[in-house]
CSV table of C-alpha atoms and ligand atoms in Angstrom, one decimal:
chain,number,residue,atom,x,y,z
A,17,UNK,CA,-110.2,18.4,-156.6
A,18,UNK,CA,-113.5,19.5,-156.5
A,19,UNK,CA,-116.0,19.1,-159.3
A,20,UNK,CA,-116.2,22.7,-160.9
A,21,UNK,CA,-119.0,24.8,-161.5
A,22,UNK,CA,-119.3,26.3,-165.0
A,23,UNK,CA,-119.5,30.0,-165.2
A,24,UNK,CA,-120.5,32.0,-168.2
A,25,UNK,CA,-117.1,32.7,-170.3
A,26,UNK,CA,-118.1,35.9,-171.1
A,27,UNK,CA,-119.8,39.1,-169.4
A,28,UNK,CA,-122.9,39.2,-168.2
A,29,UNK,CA,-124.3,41.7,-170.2
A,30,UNK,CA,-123.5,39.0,-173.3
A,31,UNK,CA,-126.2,36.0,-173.9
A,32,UNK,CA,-126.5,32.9,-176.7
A,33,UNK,CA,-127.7,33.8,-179.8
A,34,UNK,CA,-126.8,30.7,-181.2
A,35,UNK,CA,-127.5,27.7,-178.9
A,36,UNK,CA,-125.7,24.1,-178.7
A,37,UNK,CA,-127.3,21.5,-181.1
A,38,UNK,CA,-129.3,23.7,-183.3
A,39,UNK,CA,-130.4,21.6,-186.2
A,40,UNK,CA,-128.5,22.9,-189.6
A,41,UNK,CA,-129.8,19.8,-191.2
A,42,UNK,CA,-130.1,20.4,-195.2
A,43,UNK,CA,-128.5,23.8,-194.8
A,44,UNK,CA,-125.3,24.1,-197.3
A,45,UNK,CA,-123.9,27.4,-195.4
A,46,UNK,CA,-123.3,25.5,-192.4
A,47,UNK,CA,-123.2,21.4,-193.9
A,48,UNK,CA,-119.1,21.6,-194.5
A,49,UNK,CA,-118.7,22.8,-190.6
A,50,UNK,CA,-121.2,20.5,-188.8
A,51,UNK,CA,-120.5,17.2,-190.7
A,52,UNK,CA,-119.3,15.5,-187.7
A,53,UNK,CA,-122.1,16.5,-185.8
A,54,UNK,CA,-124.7,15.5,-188.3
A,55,UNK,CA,-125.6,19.1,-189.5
A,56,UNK,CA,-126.1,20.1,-185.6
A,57,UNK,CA,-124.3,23.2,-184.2
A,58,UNK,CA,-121.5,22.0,-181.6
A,59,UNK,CA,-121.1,24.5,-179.2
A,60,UNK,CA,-122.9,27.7,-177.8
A,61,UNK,CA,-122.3,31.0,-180.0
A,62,UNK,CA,-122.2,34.1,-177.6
A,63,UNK,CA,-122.4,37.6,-180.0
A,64,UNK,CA,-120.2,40.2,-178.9
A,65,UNK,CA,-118.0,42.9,-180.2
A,66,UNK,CA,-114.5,42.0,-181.7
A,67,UNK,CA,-112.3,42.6,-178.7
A,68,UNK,CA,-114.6,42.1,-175.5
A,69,UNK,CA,-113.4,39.6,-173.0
A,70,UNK,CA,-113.7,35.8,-173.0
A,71,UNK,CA,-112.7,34.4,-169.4
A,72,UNK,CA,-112.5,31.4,-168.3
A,73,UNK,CA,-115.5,28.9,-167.9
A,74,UNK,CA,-113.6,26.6,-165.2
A,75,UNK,CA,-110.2,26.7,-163.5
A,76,UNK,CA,-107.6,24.4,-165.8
A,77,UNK,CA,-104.9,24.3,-167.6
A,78,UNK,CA,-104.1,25.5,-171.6
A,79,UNK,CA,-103.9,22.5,-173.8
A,80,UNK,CA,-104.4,23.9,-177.2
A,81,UNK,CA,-103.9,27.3,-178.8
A,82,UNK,CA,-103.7,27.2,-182.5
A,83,UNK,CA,-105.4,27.5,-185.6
A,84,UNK,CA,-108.2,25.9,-187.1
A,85,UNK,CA,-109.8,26.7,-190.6
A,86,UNK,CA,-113.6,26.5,-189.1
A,87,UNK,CA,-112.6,28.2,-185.7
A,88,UNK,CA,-109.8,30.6,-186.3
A,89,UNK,CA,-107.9,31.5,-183.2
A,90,UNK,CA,-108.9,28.6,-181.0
A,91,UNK,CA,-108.0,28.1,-177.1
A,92,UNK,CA,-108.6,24.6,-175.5
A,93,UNK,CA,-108.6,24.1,-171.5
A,94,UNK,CA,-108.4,20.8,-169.8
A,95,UNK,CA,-109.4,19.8,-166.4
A,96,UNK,CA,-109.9,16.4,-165.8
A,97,UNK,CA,-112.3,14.7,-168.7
A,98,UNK,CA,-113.4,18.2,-169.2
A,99,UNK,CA,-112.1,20.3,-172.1
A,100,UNK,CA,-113.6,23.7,-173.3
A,101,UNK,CA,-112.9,25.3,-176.4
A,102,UNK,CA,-113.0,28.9,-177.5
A,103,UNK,CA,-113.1,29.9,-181.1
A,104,UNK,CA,-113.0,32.8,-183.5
A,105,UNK,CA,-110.9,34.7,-180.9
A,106,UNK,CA,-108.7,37.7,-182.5
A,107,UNK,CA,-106.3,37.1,-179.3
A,108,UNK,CA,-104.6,35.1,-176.5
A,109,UNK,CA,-103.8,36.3,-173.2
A,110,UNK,CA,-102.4,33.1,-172.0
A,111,UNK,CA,-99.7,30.4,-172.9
A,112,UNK,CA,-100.1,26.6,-173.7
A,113,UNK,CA,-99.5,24.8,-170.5
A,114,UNK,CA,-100.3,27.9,-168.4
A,115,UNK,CA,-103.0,27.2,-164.8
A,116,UNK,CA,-105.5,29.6,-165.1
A,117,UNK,CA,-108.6,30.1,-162.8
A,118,UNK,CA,-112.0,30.4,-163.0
A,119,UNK,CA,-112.7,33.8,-164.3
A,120,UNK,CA,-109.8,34.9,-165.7
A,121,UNK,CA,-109.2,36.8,-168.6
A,122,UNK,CA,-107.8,34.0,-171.4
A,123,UNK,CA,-108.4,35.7,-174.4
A,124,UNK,CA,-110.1,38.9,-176.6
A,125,UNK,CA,-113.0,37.5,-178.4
A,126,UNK,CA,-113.4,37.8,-182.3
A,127,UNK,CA,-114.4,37.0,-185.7
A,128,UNK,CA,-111.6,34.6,-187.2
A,129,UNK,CA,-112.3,31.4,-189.2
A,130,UNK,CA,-115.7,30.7,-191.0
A,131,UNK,CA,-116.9,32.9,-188.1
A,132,UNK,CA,-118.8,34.9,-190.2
A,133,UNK,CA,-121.2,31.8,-191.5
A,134,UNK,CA,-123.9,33.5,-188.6
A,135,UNK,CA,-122.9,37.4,-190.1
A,136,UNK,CA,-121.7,38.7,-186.7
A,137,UNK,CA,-118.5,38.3,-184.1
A,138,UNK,CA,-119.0,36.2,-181.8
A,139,UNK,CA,-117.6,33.5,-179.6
A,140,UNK,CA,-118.1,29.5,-180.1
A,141,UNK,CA,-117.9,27.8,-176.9
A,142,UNK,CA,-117.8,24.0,-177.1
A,143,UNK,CA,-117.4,21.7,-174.0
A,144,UNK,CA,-116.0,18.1,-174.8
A,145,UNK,CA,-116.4,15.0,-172.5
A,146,UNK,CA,-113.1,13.6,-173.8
A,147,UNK,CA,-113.4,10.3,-172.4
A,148,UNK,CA,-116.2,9.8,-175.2
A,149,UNK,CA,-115.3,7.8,-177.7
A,150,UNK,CA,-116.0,9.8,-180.8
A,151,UNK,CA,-115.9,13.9,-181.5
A,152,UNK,CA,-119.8,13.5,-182.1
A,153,UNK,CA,-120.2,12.2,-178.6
A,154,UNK,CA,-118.0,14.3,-176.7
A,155,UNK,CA,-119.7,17.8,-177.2
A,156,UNK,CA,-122.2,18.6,-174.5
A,157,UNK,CA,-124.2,21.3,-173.6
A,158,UNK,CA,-123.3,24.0,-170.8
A,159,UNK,CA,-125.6,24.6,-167.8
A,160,UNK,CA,-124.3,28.1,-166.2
A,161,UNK,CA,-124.1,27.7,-162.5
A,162,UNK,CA,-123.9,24.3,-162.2
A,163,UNK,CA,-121.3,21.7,-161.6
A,164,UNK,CA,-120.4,19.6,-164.4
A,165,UNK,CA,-122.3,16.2,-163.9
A,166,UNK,CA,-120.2,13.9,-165.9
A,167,UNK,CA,-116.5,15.9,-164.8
A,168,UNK,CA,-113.7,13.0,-163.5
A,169,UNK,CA,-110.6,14.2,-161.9
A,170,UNK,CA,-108.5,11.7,-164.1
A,171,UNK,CA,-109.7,9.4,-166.6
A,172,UNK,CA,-108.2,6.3,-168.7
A,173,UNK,CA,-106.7,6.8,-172.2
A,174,UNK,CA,-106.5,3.7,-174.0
A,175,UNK,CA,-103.6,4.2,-176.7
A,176,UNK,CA,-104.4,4.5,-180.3
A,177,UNK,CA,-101.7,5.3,-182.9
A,178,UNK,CA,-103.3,5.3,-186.0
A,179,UNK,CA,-103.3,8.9,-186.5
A,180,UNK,CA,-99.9,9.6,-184.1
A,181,UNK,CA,-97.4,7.5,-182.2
A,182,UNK,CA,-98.2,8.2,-178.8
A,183,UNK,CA,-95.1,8.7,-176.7
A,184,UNK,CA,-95.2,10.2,-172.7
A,185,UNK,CA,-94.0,13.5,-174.6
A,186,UNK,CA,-97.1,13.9,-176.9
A,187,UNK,CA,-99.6,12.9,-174.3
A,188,UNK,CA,-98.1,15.6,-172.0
A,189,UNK,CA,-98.1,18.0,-174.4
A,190,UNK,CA,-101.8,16.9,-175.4
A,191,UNK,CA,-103.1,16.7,-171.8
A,192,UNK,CA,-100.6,19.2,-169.9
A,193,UNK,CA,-100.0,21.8,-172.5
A,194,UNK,CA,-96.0,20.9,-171.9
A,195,UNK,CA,-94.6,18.3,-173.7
A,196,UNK,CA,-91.5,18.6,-170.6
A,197,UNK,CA,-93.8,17.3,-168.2
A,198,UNK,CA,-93.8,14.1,-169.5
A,199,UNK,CA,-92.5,12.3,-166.3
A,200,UNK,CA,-96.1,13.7,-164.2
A,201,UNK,CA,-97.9,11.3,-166.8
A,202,UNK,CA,-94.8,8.2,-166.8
A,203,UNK,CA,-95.2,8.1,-162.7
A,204,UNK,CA,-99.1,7.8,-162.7
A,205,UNK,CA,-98.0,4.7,-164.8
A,206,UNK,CA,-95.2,3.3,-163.7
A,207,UNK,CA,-96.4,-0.1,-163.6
A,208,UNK,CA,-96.5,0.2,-167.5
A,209,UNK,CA,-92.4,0.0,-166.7
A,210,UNK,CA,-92.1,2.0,-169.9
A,211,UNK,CA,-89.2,4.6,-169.5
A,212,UNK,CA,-87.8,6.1,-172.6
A,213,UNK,CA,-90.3,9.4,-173.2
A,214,UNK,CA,-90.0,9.0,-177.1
A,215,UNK,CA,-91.1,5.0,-177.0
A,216,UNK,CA,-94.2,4.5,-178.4
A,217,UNK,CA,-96.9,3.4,-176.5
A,218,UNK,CA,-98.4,0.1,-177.4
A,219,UNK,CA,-101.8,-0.3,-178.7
A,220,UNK,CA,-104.7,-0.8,-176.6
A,221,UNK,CA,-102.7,0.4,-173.1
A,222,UNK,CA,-104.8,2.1,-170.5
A,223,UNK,CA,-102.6,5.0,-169.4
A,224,UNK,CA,-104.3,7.0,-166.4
A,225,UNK,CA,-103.6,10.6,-167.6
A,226,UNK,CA,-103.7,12.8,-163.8
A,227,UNK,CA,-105.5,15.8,-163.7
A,228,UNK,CA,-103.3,19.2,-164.3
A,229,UNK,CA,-101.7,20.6,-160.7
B,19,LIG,ZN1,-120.5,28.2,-182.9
């Protein structure tokens, strides 16, 4: 695969009012939301109507649709080390685990969550380098027309279970969208020789997770 070019997820007629790492330092509206990120805005805020269309910034495939108390309605899409994440949508057009292309329609932007901290609808768009190791380092800001520099088509999870057991199920559920697909990540590792989907991983493995198909 090809390193992808990142395209606006929105319209054209629709530009940043809120940029990626805007200092919020000191500021209590915004301190609760940005904590991780030392008081600095994670993502790129697009104003915009309730309803207009939020497409796809690269091709990928959906690893997380669900809801978070900061983002509302929030849509995640994976390719490679690459994830992007929508927020304060008021729909979805597509499913977890679904391909989708660059382009396409994913979901109808909105105003869910905290949304209304910045007083107006809009769309948060936050790109993550996931092979960082902490949330703080992964977020990164887009450039519009231009490959992604630091993209991989696969990269190296080393397992961690503090939080989770991780099992082939829940890394293909985390990584594919489909926690069925399990046996696509178990092949790329075979030589793990690990072949019950429910066993948990031990800690400290380096599992190659393959980019979606
Ligand atoms: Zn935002």
């Amino acid at each position: 695969m090809e390193t992808p070019i990142l395209r606006k997820p929105v319209e054209d007629r629709y530009s940043i009012g809120h940029k990626f790492w805007t200092d919020h330092t000191g500021d209590p509206s915004y301190e609760w939301a940005y904590k991780t990120f030392d008081g600095h805005h994670p993502g790129s805020d697009f104003y915009m109507p309730e309803g207009s269309l939020v497409l796809a910034a690269f091709p990928g495939v959906v690893v997380r649709r669900d809801w978070h108390t900061g983002m509302g309605n929030v849509l995640g899409i994976r390719n490679g080390n690459i994830v992007a994440i929508y927020g304060h949508l008021t729909g979805f057009t597509v499913g977890l685990g679904m391909v989708v292309s660059a382009g396409e329609k994913v979901a109808e932007s909105g105003n869910t969550g905290k949304a209304t901290m910045s007083g107006r609808p809009h769309l948060h768009f936050e790109l993550r380098n996931i092979t960082k190791p902490t949330l703080k380092e992964m977020v990164f800001g887009p450039e519009f027309g231009k490959p992604i520099m630091c993209w991989k088509d696969a990269y190296t999870y080393v397992v961690n279970n503090a939080n989770t057991a991780k099992t082939w199920r829940l890394l293909a559920l985390r990584y594919l969208g489909d926690k069925e697909r399990w046996k696509e990540i178990k092949k790329t590792n075979h030589k793990l020789g690990i072949e019950k989907e429910t066993h948990t991983l031990p800690d400290g493995v380096e599992v190659v997770i393959p980019n979606y198909k």
